[in-house]
Coordinates of C-alpha atoms and ligand atoms in Angstrom, one line a residue:
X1 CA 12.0 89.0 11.0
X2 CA 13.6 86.3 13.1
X3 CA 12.9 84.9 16.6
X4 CA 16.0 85.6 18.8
X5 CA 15.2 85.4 21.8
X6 CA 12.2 84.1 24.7
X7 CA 11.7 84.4 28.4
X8 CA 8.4 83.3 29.9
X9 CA 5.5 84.8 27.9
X10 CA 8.1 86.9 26.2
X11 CA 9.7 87.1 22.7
X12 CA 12.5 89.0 21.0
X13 CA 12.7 89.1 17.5
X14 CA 15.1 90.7 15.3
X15 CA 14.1 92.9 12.3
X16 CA 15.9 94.8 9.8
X17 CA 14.9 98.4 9.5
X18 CA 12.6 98.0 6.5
X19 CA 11.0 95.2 7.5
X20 CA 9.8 96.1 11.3
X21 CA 7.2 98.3 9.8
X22 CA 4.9 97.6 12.6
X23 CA 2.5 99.1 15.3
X24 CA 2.1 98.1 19.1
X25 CA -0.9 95.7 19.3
X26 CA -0.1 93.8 16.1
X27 CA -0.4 90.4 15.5
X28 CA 2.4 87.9 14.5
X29 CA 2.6 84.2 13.8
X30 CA 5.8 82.0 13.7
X31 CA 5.2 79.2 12.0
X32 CA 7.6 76.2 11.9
X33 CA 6.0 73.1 9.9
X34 CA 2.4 72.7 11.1
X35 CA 3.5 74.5 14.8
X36 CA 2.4 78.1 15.1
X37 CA 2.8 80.6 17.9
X38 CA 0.9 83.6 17.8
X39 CA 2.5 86.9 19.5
X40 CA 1.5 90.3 19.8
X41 CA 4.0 93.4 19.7
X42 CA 4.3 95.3 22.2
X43 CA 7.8 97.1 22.1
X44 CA 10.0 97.5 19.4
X45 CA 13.9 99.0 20.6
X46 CA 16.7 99.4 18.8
X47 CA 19.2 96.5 18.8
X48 CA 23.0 96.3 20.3
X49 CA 25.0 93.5 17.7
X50 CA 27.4 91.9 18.8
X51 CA 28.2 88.6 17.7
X52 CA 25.6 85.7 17.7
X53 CA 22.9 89.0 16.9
X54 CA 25.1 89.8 14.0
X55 CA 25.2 86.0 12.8
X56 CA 21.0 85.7 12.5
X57 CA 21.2 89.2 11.1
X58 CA 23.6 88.1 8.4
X59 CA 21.7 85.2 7.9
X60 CA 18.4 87.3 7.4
X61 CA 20.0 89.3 5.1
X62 CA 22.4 87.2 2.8
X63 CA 19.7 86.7 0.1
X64 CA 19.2 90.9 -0.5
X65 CA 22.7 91.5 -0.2
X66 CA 23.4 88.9 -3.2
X67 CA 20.8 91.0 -5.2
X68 CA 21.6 94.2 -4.4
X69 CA 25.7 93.5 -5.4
X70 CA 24.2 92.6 -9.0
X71 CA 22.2 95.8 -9.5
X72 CA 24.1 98.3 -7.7
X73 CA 27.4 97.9 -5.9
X74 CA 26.1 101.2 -3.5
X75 CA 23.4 99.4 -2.3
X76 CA 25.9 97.2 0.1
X77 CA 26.2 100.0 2.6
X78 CA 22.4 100.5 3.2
X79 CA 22.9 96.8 3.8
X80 CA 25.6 97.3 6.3
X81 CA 23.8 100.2 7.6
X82 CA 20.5 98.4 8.4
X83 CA 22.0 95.5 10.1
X84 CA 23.7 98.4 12.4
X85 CA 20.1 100.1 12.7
X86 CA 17.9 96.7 13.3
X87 CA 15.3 96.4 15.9
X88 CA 14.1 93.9 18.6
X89 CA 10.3 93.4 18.5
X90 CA 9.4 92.6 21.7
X91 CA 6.0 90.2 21.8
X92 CA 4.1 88.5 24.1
X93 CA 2.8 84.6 23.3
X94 CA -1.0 84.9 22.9
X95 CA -2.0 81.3 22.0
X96 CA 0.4 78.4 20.9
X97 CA -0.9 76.0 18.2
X98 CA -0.2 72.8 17.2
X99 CA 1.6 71.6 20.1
X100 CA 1.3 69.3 23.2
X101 CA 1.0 71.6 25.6
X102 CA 3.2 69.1 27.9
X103 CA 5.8 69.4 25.6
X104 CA 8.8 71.8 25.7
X105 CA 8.8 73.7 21.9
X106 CA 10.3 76.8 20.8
X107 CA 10.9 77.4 17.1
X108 CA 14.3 77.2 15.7
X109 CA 15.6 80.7 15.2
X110 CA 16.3 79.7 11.7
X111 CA 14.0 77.4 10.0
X112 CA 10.8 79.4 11.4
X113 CA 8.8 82.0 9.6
X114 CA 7.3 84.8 11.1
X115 CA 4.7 86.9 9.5
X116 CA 2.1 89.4 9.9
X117 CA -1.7 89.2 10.7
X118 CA -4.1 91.4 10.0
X119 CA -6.9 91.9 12.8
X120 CA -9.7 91.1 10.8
X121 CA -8.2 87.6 9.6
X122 CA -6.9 87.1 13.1
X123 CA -10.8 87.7 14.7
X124 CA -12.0 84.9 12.0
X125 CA -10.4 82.7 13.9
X126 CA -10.5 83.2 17.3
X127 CA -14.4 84.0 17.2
X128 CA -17.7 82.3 15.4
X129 CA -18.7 83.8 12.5
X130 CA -20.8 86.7 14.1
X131 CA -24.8 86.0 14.1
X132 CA -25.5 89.7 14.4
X133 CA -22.4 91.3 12.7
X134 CA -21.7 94.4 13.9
X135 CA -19.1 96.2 12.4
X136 CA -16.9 99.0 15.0
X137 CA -13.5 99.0 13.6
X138 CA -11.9 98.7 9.7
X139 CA -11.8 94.6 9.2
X140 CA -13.1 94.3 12.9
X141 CA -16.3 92.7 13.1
X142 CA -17.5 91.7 16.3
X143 CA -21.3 89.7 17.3
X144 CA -23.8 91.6 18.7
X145 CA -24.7 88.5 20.7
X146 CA -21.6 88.9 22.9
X147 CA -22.5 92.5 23.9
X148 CA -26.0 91.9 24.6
X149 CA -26.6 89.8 27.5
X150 CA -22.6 91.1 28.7
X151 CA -21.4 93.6 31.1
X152 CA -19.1 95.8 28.6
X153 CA -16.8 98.7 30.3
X154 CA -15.6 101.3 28.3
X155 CA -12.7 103.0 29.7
X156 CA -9.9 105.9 29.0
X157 CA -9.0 109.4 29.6
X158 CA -10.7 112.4 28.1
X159 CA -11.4 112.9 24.5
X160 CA -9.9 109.5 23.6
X161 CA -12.9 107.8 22.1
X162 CA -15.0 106.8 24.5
X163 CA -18.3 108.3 24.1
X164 CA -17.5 107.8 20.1
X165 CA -17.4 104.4 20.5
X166 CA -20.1 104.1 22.5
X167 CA -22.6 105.5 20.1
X168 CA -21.3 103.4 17.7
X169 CA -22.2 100.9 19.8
X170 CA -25.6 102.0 21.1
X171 CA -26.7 102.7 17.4
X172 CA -25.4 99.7 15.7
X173 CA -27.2 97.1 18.5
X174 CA -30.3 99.2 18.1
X175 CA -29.9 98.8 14.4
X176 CA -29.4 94.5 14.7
X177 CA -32.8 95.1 16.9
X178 CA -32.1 95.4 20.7
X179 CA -33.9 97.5 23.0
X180 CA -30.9 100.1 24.0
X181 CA -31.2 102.8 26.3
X182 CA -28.5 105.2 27.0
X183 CA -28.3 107.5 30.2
X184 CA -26.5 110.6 28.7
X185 CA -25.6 112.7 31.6
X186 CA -24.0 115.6 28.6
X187 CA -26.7 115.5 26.5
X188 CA -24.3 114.4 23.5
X189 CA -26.6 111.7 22.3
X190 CA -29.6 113.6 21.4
X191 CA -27.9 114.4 18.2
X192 CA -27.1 110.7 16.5
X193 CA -30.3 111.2 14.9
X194 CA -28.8 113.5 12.5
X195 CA -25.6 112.8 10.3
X196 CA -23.1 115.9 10.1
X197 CA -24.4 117.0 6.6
X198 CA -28.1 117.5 9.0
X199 CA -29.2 114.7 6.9
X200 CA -31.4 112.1 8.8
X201 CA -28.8 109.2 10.2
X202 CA -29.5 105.4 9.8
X203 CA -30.9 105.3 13.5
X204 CA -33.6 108.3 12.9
X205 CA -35.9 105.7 13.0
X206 CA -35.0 104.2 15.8
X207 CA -34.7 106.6 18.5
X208 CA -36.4 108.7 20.9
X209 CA -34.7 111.3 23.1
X210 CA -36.8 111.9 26.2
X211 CA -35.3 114.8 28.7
X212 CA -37.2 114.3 32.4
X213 CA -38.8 116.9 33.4
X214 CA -39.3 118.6 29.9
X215 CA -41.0 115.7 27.6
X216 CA -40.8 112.6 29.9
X217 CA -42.7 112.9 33.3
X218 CA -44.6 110.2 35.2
X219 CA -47.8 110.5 37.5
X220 CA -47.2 109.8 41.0
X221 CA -50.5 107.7 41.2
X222 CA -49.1 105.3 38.4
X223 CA -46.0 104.4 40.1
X224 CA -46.1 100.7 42.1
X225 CA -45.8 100.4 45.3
X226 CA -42.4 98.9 44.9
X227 CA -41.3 101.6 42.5
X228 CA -41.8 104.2 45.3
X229 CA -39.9 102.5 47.4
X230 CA -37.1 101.6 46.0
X231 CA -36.7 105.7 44.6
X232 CA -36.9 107.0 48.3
X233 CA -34.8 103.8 49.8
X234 CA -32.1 104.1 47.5
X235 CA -32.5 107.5 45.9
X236 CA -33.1 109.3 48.8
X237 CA -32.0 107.5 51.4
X238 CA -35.3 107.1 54.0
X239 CA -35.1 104.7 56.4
X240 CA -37.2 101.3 56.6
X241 CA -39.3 102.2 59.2
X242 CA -40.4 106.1 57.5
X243 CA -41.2 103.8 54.0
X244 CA -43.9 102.1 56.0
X245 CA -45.5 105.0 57.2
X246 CA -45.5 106.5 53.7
X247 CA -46.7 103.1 51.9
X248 CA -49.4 102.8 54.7
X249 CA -50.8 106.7 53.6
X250 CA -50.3 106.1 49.6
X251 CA -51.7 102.8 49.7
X252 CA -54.8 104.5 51.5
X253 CA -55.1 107.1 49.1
X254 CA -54.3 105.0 45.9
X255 CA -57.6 102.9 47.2
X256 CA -59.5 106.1 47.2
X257 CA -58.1 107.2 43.9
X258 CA -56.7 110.4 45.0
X259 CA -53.1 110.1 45.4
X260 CA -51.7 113.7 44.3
X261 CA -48.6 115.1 46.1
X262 CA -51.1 118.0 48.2
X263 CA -53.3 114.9 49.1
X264 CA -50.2 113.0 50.4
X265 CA -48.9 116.0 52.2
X266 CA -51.8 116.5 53.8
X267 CA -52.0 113.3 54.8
X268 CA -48.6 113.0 56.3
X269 CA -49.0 116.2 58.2
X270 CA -52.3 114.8 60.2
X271 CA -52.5 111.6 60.5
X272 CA -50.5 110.7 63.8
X273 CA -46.8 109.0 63.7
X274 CA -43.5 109.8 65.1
X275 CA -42.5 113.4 64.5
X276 CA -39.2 112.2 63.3
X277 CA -40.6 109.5 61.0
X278 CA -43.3 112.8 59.6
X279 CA -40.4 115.1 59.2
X280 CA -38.3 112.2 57.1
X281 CA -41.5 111.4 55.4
X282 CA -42.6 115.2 54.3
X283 CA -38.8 115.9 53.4
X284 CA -38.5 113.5 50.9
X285 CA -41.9 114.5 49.7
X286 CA -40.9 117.6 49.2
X287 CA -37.8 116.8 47.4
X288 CA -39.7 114.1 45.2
X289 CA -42.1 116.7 44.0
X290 CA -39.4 119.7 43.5
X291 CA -37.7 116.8 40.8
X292 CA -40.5 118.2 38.7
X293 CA -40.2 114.5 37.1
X294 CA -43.3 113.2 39.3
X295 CA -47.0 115.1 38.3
X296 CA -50.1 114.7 40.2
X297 CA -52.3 115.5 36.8
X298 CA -52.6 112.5 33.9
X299 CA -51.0 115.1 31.4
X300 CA -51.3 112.3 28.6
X301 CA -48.9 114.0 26.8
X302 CA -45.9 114.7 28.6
X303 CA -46.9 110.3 30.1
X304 CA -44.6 108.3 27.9
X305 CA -45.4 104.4 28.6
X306 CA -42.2 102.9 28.7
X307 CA -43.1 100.0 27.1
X308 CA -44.3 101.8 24.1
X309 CA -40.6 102.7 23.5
X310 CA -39.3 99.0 22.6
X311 CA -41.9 97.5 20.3
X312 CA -41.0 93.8 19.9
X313 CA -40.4 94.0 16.2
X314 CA -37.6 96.0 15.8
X315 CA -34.6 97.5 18.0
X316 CA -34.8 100.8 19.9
X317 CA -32.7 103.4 20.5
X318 CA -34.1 105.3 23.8
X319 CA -32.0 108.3 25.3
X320 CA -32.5 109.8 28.3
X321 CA -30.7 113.3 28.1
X322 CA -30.2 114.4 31.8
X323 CA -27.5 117.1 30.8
X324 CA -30.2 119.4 32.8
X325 CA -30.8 117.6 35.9
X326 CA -29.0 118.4 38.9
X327 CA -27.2 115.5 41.0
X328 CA -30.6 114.5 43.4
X329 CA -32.6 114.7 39.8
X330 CA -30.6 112.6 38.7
X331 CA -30.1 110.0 41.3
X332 CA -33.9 109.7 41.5
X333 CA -34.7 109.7 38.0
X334 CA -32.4 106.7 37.2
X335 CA -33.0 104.7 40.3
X336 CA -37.1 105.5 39.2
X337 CA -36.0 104.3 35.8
X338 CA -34.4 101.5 36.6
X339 CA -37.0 100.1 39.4
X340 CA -39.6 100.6 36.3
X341 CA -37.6 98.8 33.7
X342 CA -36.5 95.6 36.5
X343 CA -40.5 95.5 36.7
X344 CA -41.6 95.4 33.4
X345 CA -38.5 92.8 32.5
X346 CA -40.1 91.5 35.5
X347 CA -43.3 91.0 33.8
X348 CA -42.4 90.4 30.6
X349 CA -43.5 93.6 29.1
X350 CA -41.0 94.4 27.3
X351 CA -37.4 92.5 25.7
X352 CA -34.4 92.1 27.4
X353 CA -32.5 95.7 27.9
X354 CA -29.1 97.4 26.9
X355 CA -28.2 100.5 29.2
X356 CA -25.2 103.0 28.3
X357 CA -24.3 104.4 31.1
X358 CA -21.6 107.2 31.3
X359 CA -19.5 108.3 34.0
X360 CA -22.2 106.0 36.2
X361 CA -20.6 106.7 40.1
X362 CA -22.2 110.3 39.8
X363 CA -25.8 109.1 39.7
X364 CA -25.8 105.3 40.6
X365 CA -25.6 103.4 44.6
X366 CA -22.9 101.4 45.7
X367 CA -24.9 98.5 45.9
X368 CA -26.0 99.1 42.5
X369 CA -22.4 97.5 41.1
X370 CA -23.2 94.1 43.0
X371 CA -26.6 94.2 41.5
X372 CA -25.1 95.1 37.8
X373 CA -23.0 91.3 37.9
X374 CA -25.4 88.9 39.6
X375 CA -29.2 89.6 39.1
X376 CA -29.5 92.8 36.5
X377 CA -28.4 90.4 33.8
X378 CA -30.3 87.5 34.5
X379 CA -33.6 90.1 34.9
X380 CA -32.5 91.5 31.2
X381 CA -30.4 94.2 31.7
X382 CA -26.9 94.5 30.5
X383 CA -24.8 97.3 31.0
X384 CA -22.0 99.2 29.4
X385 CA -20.6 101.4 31.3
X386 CA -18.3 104.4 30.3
X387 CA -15.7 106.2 32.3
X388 CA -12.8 108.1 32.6
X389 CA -12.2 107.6 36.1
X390 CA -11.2 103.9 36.1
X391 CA -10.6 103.5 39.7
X392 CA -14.5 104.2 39.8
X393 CA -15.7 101.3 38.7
X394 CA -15.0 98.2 41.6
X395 CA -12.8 95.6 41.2
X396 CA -15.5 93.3 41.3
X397 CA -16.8 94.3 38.0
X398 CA -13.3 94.2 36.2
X399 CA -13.4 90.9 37.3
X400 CA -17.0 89.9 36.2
X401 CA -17.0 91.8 32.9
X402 CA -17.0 90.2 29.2
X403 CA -15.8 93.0 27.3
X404 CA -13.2 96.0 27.9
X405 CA -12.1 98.4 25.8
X406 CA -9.8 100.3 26.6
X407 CA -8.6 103.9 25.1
X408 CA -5.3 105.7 25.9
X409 CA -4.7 106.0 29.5
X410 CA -1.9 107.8 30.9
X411 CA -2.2 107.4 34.3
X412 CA -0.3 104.8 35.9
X413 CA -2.4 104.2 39.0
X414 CA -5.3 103.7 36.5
X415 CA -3.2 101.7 34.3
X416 CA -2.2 99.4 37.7
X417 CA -6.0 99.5 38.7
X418 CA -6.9 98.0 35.3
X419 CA -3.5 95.4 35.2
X420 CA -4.8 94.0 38.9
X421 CA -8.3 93.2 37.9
X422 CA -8.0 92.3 34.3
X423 CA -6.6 88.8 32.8
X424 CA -4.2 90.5 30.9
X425 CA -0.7 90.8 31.4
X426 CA 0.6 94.5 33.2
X427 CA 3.4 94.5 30.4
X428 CA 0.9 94.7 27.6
X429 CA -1.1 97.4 29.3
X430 CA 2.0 99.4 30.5
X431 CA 2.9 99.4 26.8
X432 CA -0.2 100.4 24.7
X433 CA -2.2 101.8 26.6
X434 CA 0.0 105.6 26.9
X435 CA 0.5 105.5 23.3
X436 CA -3.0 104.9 22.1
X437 CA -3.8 107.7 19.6
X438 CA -7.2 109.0 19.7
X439 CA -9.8 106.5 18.4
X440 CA -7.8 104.1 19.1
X441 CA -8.4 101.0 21.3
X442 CA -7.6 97.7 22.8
X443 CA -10.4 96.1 23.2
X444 CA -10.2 92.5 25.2
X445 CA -12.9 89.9 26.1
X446 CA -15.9 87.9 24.5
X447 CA -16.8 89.9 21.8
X448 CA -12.4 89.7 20.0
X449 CA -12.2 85.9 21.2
X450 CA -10.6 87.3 24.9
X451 CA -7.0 88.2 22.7
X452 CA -6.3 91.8 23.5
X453 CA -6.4 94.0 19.9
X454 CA -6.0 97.1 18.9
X455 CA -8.1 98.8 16.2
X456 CA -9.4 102.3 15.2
X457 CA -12.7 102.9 15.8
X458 CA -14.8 103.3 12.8
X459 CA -16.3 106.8 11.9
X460 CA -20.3 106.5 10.5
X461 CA -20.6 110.3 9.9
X462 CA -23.2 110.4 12.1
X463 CA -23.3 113.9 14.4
X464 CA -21.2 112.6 17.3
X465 CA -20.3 116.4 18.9
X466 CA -17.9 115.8 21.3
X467 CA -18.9 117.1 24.6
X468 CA -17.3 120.5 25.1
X469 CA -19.6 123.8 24.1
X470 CA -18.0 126.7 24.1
X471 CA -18.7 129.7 22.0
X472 CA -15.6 130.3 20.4
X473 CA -16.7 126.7 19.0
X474 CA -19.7 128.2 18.1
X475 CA -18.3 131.4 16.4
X476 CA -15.9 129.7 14.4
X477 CA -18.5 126.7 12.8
X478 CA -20.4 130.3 12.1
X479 CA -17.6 131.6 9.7
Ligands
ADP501 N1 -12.8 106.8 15.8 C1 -13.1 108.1 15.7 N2 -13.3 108.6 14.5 C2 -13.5 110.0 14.3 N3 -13.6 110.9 15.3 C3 -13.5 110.4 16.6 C4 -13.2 109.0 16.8 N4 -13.1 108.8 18.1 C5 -13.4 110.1 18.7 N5 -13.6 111.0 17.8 C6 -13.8 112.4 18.0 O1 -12.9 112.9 19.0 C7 -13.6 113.7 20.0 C8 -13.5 113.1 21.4 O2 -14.1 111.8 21.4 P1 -15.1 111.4 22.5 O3 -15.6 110.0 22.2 O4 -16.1 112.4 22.8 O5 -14.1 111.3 23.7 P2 -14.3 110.8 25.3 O6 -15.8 110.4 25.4 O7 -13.3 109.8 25.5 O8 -14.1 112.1 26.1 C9 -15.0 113.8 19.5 O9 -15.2 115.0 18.8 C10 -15.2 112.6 18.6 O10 -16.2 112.9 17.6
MG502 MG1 -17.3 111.2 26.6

C-alpha cells in the first residue's frame, strides 16, 4: 500500500488487489524514519488510474513484476490486471507520532511504509498494562478499573450483541471481584450460571438471581424513612405535601412497632387531613401493597439483606430478573432498590456498586440521567447502560460517558444522534457502524485508550439465550 492522497483528517491510499485484504476499523501505521501516523480504514473503493495513480501504482509494483517475468511470462497480465482492479483505502488520522505538532508533515508517497496493526498490539500502546485484565474480545484486553467507577453505554439495534456483551461484562467484573448487579428486565441473565453443556459456569459461584415478588421481598417496617420517600416521590409520583402526612402516620406507628400496611391504612383513613392529601395517600398505599414486593410479616426467608449479597472478599454477581413485573412493579422496585443501595454506599455497608441496566427509559425517571453523571458515581454506583433505542439515552450522558460500544446500527437518525454527542468523527460512524456483523463492535473511550476499534466479541460458552422464546424454539432444541 501507498499513501496517495490527504484532505484534513483524511487519507487515500492505494492498494493492489492482493494486498488490501483489509476490514473497516483496522488499524494502519505509515512510518517514514522515526515519524509515524496511525490511520484507521474506514472505506476501501475501487480506483479510477489515470496518470500520476498509474505512476505510484507502477512504482508499487515494479519489484513483483521483475519476479513474476522470471518464473512465468503469464503472470504479467494478472499484473496488468491488478493495477487496473486496485483500491483506494480511505483512513482517517487517529494519532500522529513523532512530530512537532506545529510543524506541517505528510509522508512522502514514496519513501513511507505503511503496514498493518493488529488490535491487541495497537491497545498495548495506547493503554497501561491492565491492573484487572479483563479479556472481551480475541487480543483485546481491556482494565477492569476503567469500567468500574465509569458510566459505560452499550448501544445497537436488535440481536447485534448487546446483551452478549454485557454478560460478558457483568460476569468477568464479578469474577476480578466487583459488586455487579444487573437489572434484567427479560429475564436472560438468570441463566449465566450454567454453561450450554448445563455444566456449572465460572460465575456459579458468584451469583444470586433474586425475582421480586417471588424470592426477594422486603418488610414495610424495615424500610427508612428516606427509602419510603423517595419510592412514592419518584416511583409514584405523590406530591410533597401528601409525603408529610404519610411520614407523620409511619413514623407514629414505626415508634409503636406496628407499622403493617392494614395498620397504616387504618391510620390514613381516620386520623384527620385533607380529603385530597388521604385519597393520594391511600392510593399509593394501595398500589404499594398490590406490588406484592413490600410484606407486613418478617418472613425471614423470602428477607434477603442486601448487604449479605456483596461480601467484601470477593466479587458478586447479583441479578434482579423482573421479566415478571409489570411497568409500576417495576418502576417501584428499582427506584426502592436503588434508594436502598445509595444508603448503604451511604453508610459504608457495602463496596462501591456496578449496575447493568437494559433498555433503562422503561423503568427509570428523568431526573434519574442527571443523577447517573454527577452524584451516583461519586456515591459508588457506576452504570452501564444497554439500549437499542439510542435517542433514549440524553445527550448529556453521551457526553459524560467513558466508554461506548457500539454494535451495528442501521438507523441513520440514531447513527446522527450518536455522531452529535460523541467525540468521534460522523464519517467513521456513518461507515462502520451499518456494516457491523453481529458480535461485532466499535468500542471507543477509557477502557481502548479513547481510539475507536473494532473487535468481535468473545464467546465463554456460557448459557447466554438470546431473548426471544418461542415454541417452535422450543420444539426444535427437543428433536
Ligand atoms: N460475540 C458473540 N459470540 C457468539 N454469539 C453471540 C455473540 N454476540 C451475540 N451472540 C448471540 O446472538 C444472539 C443475539 O445477541 P444479543 O446479545 O442477545 O443481542 P441484543 O441484546 O443486541 O438484542 C444471541 O443468541 C447471542 O447469544
Ligand atoms: Mg438484548
Amino acid at each position: 500500500m501507498r499513501l496517495f492522497r490527504k484532505s484534513g483528517d483524511k487519507v487515500e491510499l492505494l492498494a493492489l488487489s492482493w494486498d488490501s485484504d483489509l476490514s473497516l476499523g483496522d488499524y494502519l501505521v505509515v512510518e517514514e524514519s522515526d515519524r509515524k501516523i496511525l490511520l484507521q480504514v474506514i472505506d476501501v473503493e475501487y480506483a479510477d488510474v489515470p496518470g500520476l495513480m498509474e505512476d505510484i501504482l507502477r512504482d508499487l509494483s515494479s519489484g513483483s513484476v521483475e519476479v513474476t517475468e522470471r518464473l512465468d511470462p503469464i503472470e504479467i497480465e494478472s499484473v496488468v490486471r491488478s493495477i487496473r482492479d486496485s483500491r483506494v483505502v480511505v483512513a482517517k488520522v487517529r494519532r500522529v507520532n513523532g512530530v512537532d505538532p506545529n510543524r506541517l508533515w505528510l509522508p512522502s508517497r514514496y519513501a513511507s511504509r505503511v503496514r498493518r496493526v493488529e488490535v491487541s498490539d495497537l491497545l498495548r500502546t495506547v493503554i497501561p498494562p491492565p491492573k484487572v485484565p479483563v479479556r472481551v474480545g480475541e487480543g483485546v484486553v481491556i482494565d477492569a478499573t476503567s469500567v468500574e467507577g465509569s458510566v459505560t453505554l452499550i448501544v445497537g439495534r436488535k440481536e447485534s450483541g448487546k446483551s452478549h456483551l454485557a454478560k460478558v461484562l457483568s460476569s468477568e467484573l464479578a469474577r476480578a471481584g466487583c459488586n455487579v448487579v444487573v437489572l434484567d428486565v427479560n429475564g436472560e441473565y438468570v441463566s449465566l450460571g450454567r454453561r450450554r453443556d448445563g455444566e456449572p459456569s465460572h460465575v456459579s459461584d458468584l451469583m444470586t438471581v433474586l425475582a421480586p415478588g417471588v424470592n426477594f421481598q422486603v418488610p414495610l417496617a424495615s424500610m427508612s424513612d428516606e427509602v419510603l420517600a423517595d419510592v412514592m416521590t419518584y416511583a409514584l409520583g405523590l406530591p410533597q405535601t401528601s409525603l408529610r402526612e404519610l411520614l407523620r402516620l409511619v413514623r407514629d406507628l414505626r415508634r409503636r412497632r406496628a407499622l403493617t400496611f392494614p395498620n397504616l391504612m387504618r391510620a390514613v383513613q381516620s386520623v384527620p387531613m385533607n380529603e385530597s392529601v388521604r385519597d393520594a395517600v391511600a392510593n399509593r398505599l394501595l398500589t404499594l401493597e398490590s406490588t406484592g414486593i413490600f410484606t407486613d410479616s418478617d418472613q425471614e426467608e423470602l428477607e434477603v439483606d442486601l448487604t449479605s449479597l456483596f461480601p467484601p472478599d470477593r466479587g458478586a454477581l447479583v441479578v434482579f430478573d423482573m421479566s415478571r413485573l409489570g411497568s409500576i412493579q417495576r418502576r417501584v422496585f428499582v427506584e426502592f432498590l436503588l434508594s436502598r443501595m445509595k444508603e448503604l454506599l451511604f453508610n459504608d455497608e457495602i463496596d462501591p456498586i456496578v449496575l447493568f441496566a437494559e433498555e433503562a427509559h422503561l423503568y427509570l425517571r428523568e431526573t434519574y440521567w442527571e443523577d447517573v453523571i454527577t452524584r451516583m458515581r461519586h456515591i459508588g454506583i457506576s452504570t452501564v447502560l444497554i439500549t437499542n433505542q439510542p435517542d433514549s439515552i440524553p445527550a448529556l450522558i453521551y457526553r459524560q460517558a467513558d466508554n461506548v460500544f457500539m454494535f451495528n446500527i442501521r438507523n441513520g437518525s440514531d447513527i446522527e444522534h450518536l455522531a452529535r454527542n460523541l467525540e468521534i468523527d460522523p464519517e467513521t460512524l456513518r461507515s462502520i457502524l451499518p456494516n457491523l456483523p453481529p458480535g461485532n463492535v466499535l468500542a471507543w473511550g477509557k477502557a481502548v485508550g479513547r481510539l475507536p476499534i473494532t473487535f468481535r466479541v468473545i464467546d465463554p460458552g456460557t448459557m447466554t439465550l438470546g431473548t426471544t422464546r418461542t415454541k417452535l424454539g422450543r420444539l426444535l432444541r427437543q428433536s
